[in-house]
mmCIF file of C-alpha atoms in Angstrom:
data_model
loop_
_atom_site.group_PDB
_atom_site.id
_atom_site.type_symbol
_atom_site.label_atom_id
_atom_site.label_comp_id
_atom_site.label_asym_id
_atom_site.label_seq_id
_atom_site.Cartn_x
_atom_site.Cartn_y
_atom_site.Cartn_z
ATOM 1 C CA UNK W 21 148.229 -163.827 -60.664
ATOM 2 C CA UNK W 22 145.476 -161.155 -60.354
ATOM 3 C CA UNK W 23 147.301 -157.963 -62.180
ATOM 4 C CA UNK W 24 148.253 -155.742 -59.739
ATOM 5 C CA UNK W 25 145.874 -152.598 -58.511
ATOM 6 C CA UNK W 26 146.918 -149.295 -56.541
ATOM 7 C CA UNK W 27 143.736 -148.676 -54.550
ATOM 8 C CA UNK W 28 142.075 -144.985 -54.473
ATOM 9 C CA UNK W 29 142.661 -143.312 -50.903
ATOM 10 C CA UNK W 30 139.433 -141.914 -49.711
ATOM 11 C CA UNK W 31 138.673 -138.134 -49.826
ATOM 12 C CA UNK W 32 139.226 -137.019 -46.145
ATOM 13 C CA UNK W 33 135.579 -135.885 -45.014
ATOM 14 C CA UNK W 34 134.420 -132.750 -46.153
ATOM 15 C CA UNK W 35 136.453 -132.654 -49.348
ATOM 16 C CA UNK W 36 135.238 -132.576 -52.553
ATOM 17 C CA UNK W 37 136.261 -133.089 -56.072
ATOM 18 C CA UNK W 38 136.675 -129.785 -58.101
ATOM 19 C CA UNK W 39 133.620 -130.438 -60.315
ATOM 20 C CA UNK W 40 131.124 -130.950 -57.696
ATOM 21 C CA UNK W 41 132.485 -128.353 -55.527
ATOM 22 C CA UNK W 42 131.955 -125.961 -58.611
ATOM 23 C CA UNK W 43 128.605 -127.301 -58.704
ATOM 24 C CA UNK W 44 127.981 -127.180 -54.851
ATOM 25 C CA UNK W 45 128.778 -123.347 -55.012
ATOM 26 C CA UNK W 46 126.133 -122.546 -57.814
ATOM 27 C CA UNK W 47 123.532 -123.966 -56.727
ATOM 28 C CA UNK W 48 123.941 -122.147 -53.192
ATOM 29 C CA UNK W 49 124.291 -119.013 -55.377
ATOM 30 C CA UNK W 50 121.136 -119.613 -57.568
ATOM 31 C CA UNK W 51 119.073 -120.674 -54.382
ATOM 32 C CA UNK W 52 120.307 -117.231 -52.348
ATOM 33 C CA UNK W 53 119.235 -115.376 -55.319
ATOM 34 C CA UNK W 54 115.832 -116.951 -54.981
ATOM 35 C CA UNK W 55 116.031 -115.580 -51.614
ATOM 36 C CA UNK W 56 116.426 -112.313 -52.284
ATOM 37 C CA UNK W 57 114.041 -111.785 -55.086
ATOM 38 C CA UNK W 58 110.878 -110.660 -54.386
ATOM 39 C CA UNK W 59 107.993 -112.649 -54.720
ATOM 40 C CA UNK W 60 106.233 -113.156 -58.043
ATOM 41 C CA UNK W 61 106.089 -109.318 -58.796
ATOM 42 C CA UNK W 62 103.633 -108.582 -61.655
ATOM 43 C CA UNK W 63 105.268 -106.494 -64.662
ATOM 44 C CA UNK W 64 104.683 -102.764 -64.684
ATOM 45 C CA UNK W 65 102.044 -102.004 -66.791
ATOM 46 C CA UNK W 66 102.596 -99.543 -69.953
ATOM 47 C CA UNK W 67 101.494 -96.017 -69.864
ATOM 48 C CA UNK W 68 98.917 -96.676 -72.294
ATOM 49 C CA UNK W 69 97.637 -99.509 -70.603
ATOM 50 C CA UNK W 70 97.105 -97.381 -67.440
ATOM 51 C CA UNK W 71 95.536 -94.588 -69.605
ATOM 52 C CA UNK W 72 92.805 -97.174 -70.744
ATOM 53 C CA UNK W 73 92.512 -98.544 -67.244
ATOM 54 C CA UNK W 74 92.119 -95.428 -65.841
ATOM 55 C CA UNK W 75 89.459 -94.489 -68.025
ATOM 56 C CA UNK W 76 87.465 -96.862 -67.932
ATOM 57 C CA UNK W 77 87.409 -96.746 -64.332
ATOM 58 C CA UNK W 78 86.028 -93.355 -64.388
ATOM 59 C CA UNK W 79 84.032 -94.191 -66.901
ATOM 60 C CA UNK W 80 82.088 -97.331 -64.445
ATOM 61 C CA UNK W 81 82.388 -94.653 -61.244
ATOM 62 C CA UNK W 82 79.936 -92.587 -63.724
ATOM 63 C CA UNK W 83 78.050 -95.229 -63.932
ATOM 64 C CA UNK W 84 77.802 -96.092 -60.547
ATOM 65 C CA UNK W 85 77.441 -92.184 -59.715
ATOM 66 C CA UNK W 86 74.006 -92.266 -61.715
ATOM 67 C CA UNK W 87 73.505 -95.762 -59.583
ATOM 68 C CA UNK W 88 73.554 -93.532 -56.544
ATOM 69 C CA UNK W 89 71.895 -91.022 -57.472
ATOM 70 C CA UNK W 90 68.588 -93.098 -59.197
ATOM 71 C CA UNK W 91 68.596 -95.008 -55.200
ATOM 72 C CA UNK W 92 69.273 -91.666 -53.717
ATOM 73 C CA UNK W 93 66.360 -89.996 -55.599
ATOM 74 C CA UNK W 94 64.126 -92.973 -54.730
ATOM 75 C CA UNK W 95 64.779 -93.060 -50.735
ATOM 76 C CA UNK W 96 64.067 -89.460 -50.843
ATOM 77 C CA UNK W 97 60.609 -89.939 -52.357
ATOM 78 C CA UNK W 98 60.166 -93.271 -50.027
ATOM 79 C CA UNK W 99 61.192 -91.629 -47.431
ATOM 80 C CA UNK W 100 58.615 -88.918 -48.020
ATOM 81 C CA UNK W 101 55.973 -91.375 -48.328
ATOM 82 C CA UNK W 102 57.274 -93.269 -44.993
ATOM 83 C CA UNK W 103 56.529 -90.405 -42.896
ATOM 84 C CA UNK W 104 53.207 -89.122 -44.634
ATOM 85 C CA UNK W 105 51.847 -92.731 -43.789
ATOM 86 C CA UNK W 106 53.561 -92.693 -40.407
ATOM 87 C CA UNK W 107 51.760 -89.329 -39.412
ATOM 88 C CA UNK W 108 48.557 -91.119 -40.742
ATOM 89 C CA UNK W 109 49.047 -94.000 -38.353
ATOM 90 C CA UNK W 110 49.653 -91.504 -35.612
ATOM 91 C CA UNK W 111 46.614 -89.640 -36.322
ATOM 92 C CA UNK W 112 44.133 -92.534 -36.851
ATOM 93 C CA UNK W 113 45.865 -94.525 -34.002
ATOM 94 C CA UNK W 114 44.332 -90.882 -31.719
ATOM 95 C CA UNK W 115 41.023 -91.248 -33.221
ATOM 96 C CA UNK W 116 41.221 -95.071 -32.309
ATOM 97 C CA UNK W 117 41.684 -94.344 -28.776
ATOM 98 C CA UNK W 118 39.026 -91.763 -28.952
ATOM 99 C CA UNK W 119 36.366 -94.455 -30.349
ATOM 100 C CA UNK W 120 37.752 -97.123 -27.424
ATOM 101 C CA UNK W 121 37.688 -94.954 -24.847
ATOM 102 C CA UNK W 122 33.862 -93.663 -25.784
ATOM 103 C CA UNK W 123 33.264 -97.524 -25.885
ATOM 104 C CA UNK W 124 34.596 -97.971 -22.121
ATOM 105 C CA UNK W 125 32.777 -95.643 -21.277
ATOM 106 C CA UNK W 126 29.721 -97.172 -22.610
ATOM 107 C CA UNK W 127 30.961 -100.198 -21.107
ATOM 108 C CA UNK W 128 31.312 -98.445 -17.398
ATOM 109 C CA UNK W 129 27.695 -97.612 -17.801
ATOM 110 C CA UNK W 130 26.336 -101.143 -18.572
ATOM 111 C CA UNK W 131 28.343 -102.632 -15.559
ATOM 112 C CA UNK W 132 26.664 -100.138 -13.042
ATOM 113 C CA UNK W 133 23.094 -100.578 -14.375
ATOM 114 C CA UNK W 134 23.974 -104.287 -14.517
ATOM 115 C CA UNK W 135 23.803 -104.864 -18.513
ATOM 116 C CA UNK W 136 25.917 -106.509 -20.605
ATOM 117 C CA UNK W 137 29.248 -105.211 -19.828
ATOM 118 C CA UNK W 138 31.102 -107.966 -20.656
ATOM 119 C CA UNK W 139 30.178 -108.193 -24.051
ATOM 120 C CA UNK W 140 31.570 -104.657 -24.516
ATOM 121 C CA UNK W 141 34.588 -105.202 -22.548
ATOM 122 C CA UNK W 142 35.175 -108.068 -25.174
ATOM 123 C CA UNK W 143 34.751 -106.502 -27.614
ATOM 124 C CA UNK W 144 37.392 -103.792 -26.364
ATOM 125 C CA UNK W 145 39.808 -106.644 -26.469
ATOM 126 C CA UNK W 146 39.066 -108.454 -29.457
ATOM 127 C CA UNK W 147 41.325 -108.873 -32.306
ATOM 128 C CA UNK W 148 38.447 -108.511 -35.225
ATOM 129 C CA UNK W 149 35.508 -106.759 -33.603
ATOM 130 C CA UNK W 150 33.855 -107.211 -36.418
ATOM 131 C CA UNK W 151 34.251 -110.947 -36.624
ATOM 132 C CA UNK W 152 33.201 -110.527 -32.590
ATOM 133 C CA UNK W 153 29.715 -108.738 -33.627
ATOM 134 C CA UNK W 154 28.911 -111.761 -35.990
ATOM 135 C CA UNK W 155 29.683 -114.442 -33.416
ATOM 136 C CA UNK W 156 27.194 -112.285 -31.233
ATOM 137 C CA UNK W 157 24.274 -110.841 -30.546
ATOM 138 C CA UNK W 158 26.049 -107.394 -29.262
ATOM 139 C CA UNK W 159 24.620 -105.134 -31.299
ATOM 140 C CA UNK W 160 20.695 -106.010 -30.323
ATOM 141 C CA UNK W 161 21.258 -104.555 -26.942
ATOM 142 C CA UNK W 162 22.900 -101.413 -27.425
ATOM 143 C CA UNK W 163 21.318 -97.864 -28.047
ATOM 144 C CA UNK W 164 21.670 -96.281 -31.583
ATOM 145 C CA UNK W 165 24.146 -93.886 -30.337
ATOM 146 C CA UNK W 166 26.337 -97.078 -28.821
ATOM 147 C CA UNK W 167 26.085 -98.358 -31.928
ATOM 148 C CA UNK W 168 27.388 -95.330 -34.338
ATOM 149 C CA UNK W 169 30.271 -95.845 -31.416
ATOM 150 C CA UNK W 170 30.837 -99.199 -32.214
ATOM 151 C CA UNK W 171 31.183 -98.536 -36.186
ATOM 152 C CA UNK W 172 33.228 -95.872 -35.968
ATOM 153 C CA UNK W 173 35.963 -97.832 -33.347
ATOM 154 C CA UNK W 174 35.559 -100.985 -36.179
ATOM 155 C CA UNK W 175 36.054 -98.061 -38.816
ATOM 156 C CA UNK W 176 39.224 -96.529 -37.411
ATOM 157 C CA UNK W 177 40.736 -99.445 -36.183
ATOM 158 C CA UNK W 178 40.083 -101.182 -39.727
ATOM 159 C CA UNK W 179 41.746 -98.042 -41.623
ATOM 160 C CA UNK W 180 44.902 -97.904 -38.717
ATOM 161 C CA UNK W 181 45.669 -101.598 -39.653
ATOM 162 C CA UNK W 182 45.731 -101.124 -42.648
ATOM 163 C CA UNK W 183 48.037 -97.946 -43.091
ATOM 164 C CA UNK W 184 50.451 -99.792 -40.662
ATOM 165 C CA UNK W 185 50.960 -102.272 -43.120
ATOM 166 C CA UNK W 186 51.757 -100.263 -45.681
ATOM 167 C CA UNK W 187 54.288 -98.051 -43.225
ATOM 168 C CA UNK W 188 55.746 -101.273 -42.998
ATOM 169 C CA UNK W 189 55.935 -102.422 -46.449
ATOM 170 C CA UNK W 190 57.177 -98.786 -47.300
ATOM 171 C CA UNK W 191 59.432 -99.155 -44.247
ATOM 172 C CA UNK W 192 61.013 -102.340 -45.631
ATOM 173 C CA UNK W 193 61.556 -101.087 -49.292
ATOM 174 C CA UNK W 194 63.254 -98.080 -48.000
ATOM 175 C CA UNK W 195 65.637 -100.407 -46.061
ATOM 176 C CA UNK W 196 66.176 -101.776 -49.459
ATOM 177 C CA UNK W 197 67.247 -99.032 -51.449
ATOM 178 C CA UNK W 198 68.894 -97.573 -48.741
ATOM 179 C CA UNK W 199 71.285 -100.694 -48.840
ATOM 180 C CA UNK W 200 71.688 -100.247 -52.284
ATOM 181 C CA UNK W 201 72.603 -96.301 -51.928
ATOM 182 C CA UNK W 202 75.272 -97.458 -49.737
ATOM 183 C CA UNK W 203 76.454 -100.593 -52.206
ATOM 184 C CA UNK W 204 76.428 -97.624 -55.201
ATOM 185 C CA UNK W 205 78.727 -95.521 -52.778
ATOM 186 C CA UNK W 206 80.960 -97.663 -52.384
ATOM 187 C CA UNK W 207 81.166 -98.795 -55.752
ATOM 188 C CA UNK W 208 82.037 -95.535 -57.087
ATOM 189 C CA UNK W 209 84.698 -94.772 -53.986
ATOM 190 C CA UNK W 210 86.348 -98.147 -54.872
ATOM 191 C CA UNK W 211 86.766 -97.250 -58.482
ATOM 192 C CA UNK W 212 87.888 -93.963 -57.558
ATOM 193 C CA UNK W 213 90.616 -94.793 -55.323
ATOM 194 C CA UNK W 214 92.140 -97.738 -57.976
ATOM 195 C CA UNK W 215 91.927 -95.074 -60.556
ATOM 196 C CA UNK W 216 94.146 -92.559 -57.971
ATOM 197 C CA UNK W 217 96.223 -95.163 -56.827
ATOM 198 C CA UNK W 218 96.965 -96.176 -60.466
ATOM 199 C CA UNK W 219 97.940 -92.070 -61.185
ATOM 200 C CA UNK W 220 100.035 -91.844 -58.230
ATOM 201 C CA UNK W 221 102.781 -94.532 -59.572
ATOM 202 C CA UNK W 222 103.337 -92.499 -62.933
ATOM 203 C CA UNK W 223 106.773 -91.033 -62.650
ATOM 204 C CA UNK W 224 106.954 -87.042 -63.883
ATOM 205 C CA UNK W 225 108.125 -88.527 -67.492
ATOM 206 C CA UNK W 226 104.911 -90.664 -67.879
ATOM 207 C CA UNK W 227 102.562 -88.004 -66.556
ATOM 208 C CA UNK W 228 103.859 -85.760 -69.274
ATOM 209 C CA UNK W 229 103.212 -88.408 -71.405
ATOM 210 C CA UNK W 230 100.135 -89.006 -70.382
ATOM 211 C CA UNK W 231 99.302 -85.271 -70.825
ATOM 212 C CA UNK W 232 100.764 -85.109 -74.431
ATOM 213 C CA UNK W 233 98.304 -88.614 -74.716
ATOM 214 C CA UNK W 234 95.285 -86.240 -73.586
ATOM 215 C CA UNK W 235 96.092 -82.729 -75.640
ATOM 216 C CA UNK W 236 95.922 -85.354 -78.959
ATOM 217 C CA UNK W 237 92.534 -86.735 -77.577
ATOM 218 C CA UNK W 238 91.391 -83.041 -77.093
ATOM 219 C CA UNK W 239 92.936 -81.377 -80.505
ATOM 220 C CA UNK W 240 91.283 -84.480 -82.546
ATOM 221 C CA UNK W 241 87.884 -84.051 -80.807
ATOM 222 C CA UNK W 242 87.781 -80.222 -81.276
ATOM 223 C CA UNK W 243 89.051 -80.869 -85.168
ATOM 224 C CA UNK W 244 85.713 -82.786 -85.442
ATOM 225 C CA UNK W 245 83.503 -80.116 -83.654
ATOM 226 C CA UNK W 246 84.591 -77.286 -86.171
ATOM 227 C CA UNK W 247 83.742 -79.702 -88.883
ATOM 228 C CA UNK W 248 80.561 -80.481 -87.645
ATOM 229 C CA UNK W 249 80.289 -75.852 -86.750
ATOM 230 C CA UNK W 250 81.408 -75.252 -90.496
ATOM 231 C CA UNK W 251 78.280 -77.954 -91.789
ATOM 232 C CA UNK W 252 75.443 -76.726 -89.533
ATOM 233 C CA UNK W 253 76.683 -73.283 -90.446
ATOM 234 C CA UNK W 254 76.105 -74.432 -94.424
ATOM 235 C CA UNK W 255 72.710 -75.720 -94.100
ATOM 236 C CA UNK W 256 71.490 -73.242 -91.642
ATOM 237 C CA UNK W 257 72.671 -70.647 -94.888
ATOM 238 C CA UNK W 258 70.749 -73.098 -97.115
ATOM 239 C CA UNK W 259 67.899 -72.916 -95.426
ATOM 240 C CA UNK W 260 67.796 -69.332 -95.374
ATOM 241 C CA UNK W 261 67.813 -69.238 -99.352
ATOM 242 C CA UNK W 262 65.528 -71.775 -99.573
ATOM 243 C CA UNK W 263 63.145 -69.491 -97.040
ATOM 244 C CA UNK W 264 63.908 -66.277 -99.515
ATOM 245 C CA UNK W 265 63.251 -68.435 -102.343
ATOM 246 C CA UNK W 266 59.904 -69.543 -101.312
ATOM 247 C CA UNK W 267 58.677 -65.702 -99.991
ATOM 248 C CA UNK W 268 55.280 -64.930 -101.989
ATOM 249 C CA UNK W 269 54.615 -68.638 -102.303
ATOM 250 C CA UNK W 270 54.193 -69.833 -98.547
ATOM 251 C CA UNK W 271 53.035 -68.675 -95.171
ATOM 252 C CA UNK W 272 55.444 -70.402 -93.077
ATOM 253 C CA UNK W 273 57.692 -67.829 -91.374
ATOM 254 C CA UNK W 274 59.956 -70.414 -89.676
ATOM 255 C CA UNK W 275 62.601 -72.353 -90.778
ATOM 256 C CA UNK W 276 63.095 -76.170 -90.743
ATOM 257 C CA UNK W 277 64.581 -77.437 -87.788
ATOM 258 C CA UNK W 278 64.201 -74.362 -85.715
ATOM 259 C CA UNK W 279 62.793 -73.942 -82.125
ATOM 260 C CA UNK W 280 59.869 -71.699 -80.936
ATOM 261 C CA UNK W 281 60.491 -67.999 -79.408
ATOM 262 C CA UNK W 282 59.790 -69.629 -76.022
ATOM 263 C CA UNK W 283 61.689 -72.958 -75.901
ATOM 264 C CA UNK W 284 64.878 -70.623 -77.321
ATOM 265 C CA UNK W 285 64.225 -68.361 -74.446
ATOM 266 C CA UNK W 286 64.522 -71.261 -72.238
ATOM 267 C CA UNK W 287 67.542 -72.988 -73.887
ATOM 268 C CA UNK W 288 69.090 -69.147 -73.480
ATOM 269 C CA UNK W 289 68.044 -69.448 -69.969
ATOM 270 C CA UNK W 290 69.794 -72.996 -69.433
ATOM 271 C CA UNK W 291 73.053 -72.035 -70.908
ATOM 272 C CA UNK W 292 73.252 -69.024 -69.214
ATOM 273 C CA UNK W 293 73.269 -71.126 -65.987
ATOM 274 C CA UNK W 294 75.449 -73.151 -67.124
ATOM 275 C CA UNK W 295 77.932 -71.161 -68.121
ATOM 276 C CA UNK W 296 77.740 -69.634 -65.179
ATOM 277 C CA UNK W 297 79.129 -72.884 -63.235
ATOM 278 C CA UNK W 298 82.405 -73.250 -65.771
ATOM 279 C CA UNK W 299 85.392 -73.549 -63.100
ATOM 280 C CA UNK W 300 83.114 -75.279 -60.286
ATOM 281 C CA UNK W 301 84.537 -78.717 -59.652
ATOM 282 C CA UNK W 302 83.192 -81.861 -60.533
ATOM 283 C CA UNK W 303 81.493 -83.958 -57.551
ATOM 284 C CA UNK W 304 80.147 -87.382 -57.923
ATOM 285 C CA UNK W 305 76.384 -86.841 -56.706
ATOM 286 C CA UNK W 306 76.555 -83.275 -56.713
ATOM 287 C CA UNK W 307 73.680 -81.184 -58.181
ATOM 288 C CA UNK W 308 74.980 -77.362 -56.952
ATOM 289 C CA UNK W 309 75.601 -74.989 -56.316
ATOM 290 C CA UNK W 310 78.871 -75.134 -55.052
ATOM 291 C CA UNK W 311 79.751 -78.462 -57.173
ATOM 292 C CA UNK W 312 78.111 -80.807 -59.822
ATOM 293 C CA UNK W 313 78.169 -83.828 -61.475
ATOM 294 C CA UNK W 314 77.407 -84.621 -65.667
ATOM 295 C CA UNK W 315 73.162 -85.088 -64.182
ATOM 296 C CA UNK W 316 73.217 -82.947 -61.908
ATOM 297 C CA UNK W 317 74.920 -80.094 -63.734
ATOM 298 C CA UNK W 318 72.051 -80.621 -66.704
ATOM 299 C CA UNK W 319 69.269 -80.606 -63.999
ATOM 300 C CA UNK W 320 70.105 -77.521 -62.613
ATOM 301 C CA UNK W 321 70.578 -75.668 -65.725
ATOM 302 C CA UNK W 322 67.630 -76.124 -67.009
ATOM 303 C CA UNK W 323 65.785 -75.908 -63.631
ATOM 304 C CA UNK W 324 66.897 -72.186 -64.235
ATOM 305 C CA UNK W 325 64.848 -72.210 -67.574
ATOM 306 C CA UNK W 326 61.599 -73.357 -65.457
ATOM 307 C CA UNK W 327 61.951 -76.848 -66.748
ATOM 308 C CA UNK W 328 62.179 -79.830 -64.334
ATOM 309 C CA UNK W 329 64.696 -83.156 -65.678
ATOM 310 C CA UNK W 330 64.895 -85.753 -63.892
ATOM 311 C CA UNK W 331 68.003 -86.809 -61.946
ATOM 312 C CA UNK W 332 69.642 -89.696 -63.647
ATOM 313 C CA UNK W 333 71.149 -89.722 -66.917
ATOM 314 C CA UNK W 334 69.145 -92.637 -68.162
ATOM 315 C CA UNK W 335 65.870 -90.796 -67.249
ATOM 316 C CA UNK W 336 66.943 -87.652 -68.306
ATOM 317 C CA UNK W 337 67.447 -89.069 -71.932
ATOM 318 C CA UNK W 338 63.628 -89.943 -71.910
ATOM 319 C CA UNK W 339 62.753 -86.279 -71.246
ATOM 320 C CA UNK W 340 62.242 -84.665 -74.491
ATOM 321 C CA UNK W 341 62.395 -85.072 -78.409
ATOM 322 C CA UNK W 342 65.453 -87.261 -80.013
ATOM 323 C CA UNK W 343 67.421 -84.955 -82.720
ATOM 324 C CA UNK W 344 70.210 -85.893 -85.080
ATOM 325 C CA UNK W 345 73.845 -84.577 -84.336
ATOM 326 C CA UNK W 346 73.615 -82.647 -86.880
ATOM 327 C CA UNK W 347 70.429 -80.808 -86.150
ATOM 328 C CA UNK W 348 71.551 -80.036 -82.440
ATOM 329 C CA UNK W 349 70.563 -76.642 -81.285
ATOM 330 C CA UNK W 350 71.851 -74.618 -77.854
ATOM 331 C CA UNK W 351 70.198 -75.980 -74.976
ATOM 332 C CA UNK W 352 69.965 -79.558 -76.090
ATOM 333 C CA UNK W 353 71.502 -82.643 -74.201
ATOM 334 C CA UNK W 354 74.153 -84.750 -75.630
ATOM 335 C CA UNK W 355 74.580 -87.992 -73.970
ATOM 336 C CA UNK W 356 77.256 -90.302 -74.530
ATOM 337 C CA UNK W 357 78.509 -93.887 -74.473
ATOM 338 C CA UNK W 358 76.184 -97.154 -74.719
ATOM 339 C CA UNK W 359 74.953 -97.133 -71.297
ATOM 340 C CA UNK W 360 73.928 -93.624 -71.320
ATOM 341 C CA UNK W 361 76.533 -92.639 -68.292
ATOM 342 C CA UNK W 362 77.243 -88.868 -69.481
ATOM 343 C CA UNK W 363 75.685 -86.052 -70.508
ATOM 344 C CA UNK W 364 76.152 -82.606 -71.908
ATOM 345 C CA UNK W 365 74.833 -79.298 -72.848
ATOM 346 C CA UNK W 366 75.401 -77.948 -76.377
ATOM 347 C CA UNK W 367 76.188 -74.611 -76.843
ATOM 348 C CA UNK W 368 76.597 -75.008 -80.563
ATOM 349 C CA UNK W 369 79.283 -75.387 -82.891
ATOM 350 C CA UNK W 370 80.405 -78.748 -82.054
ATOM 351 C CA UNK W 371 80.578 -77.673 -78.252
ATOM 352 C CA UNK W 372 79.008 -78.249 -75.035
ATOM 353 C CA UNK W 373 79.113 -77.490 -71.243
ATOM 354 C CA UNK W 374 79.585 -80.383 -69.096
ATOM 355 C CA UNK W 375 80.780 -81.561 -65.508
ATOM 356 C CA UNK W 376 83.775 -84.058 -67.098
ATOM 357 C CA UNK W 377 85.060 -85.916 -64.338
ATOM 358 C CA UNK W 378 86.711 -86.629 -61.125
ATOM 359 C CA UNK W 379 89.436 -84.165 -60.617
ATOM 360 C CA UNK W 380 88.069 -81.643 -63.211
ATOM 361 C CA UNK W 381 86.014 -78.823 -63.516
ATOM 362 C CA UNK W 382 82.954 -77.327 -65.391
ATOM 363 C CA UNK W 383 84.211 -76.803 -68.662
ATOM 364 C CA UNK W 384 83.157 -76.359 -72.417
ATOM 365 C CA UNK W 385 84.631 -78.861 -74.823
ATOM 366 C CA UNK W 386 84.214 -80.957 -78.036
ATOM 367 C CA UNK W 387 81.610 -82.922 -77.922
ATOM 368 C CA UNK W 388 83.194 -85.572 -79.619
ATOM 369 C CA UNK W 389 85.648 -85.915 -76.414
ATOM 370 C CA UNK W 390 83.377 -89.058 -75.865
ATOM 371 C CA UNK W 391 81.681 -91.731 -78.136
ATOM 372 C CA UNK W 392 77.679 -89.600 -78.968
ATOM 373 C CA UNK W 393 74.951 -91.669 -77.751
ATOM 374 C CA UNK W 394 72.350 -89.574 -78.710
ATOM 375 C CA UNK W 395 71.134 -85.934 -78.858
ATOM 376 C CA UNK W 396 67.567 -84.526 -76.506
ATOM 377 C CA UNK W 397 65.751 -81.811 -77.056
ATOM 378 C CA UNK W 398 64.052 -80.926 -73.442
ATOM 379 C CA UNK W 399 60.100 -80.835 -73.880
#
């Protein structure tokens, strides 16, 4: 005999053993948490991380500033030209009609006395009059004052095709920079608002953080401009006894590395200005007077001196003799990082005035706040 089995009952339906009920439940848990958690949320970033973001992001709306102002400088001079050789066109499309209406008049005359009025009135209406006289014998049959007619209509409508084109051509490359005024706008606005939008999630502890973060930056930088006050102040003394040590033997009455009476004058002039602007706030395509930015500030200063700069940063940096740091004198431009995006005006002893940023104002500081490019002296 078979040995003897007590069969299982079934589980009534909808009951489950204690292990997979305990299994059941988790997994319902795990899978509501899911639920509820939001989706894919990218960690917060550290303050210093936002510090460097934000900086450089002020740093590339500089650089699209100067972007906006180069196009904006350029439209304005295009835009200058556009209209000088649309009032051109105006005025030689007047003497045109002057020159064709003579001509119909001409031609009026030949119809009544029954000459060649035709050939006139084609010519009136041709494309090329000139390529009409050589397929033509018009100019045999008319008087000699017809004919000074006829060269001055083939004259001015000659020189009003012409300046048309080039309105047009001067029309279409305004288009173009204007388009990329408006692409440099909005570069800068964009970088501007991820920069405030990155600010505005600081809580008060990280803001005071973040100021502590920027008193360092400032302390370091101003540590480095009294060094570099304390060694211009040493050789301009060494200079001096070399001058007194020299008296009898030369006839040089200046002293190495300094300016003429008039370029000082004008570097007085441009600081004065300057100074005049500290607490005005800084504006992204500003040049005055009620707001400037880094370019613009520098322009207008020494606009004050009599001295025209151009707009931009990287044309600015072309305008005048290169110096070393150390030889930088009041009035002189310091420009800083690689692509040339800032600049400066030293007032000596390791300081400058300059327009510093979005959200700031005119203001004198270190100038080794920001990496040195290089140092102009205006010509």
């Amino acid at each position: 005999m078979a040995p003897h089995r007590r069969s299982r009952p079934p589980s009534p339906m909808g009951i489950r053993t204690p292990a997979l009920a305990t299994a059941a439940l988790t997994s319902v848990a795990l899978l509501s948490q899911t639920a509820n958690a939001s989706p894919s949320e990218e960690p917060r970033p550290s303050l210093e991380e936002v510090e460097k973001k934000v900086g450089d992001l002020y740093r590339q709306a500089e650089t699209a500033s100067e972007k906006y102002n180069a196009a904006k400088e350029k439209t304005t001079k295009q835009k200058k030209r556009v209209d000088t050789l649309l009032d051109d066109v105006a005025r030689r499309t007047e003497k045109l009609n002057d020159a064709r209406e003579e001509l119909g008049t001409f031609a009026a005359a030949q119809y009544r006395t029954g000459a060649a009025a035709p050939d006139t009135a084609s010519l009136l209406l041709a494309d090329n009059p000139q390529d009409y006289f050589d397929q033509t014998q018009l100019m045999d049959r008319l008087t000699s004052r017809q004919k000074q007619s006829v060269d001055d209509y083939v004259t001015q409508q000659t020189a009003t095709t012409e300046k048309r084109r080039e309105a047009s051509e001067s029309l279409e490359t305004l288009t173009r920079t204007q388009s990329s005024l408006k692409t440099s706008k909005a570069d800068v606005q964009r970088k501007l608002a991820t920069a405030r939008d990155l600010l505005s999630k600081l809580t008060t502890e990280e803001k005071a953080r973040l100021a502590a973060i920027e008193r360092q930056k400032q302390e370091e930088a101003q540590r480095k401009a009294d060094e570099l006050a304390r060694q211009q102040a040493a050789d301009a003394e060494r200079r001096r006894q070399e001058a007194a040590q020299s008296t009898g033997t030369s006839t040089g009455t200046g002293t190495s590395g300094s300016g003429s009476a008039a370029s000082t004058a004008k570097a007085d002039k441009a600081l004065a200005f300057a100074r005049a602007q500290i607490g005005k706030p800084y504006v992204w395509g500003a040049s005055g007077p009620g707001s400037y930015d880094c370019s613009g500030l520098t322009q207008a200063a020494w606009k004050a001196a009599g001295v025209t700069l151009p707009r931009t940063t990287w044309d600015q940096v072309k305008a005048g003799t290169t110096v070393s740091v150390n030889s930088a004198q009041p009035g002189d431009l310091v420009f800083f990082y690689d692509d040339i995006s800032h600049v400066g005006i030293y007032i000596g002893d390791g300081m400058m005035i300059h327009a510093p940023k979005p959200g700031a104002y005119v203001r004198e500081e270190s100038i080794y706040y920001m990496p040195i490019h290089s140092v102009v002296r205006p010509a």
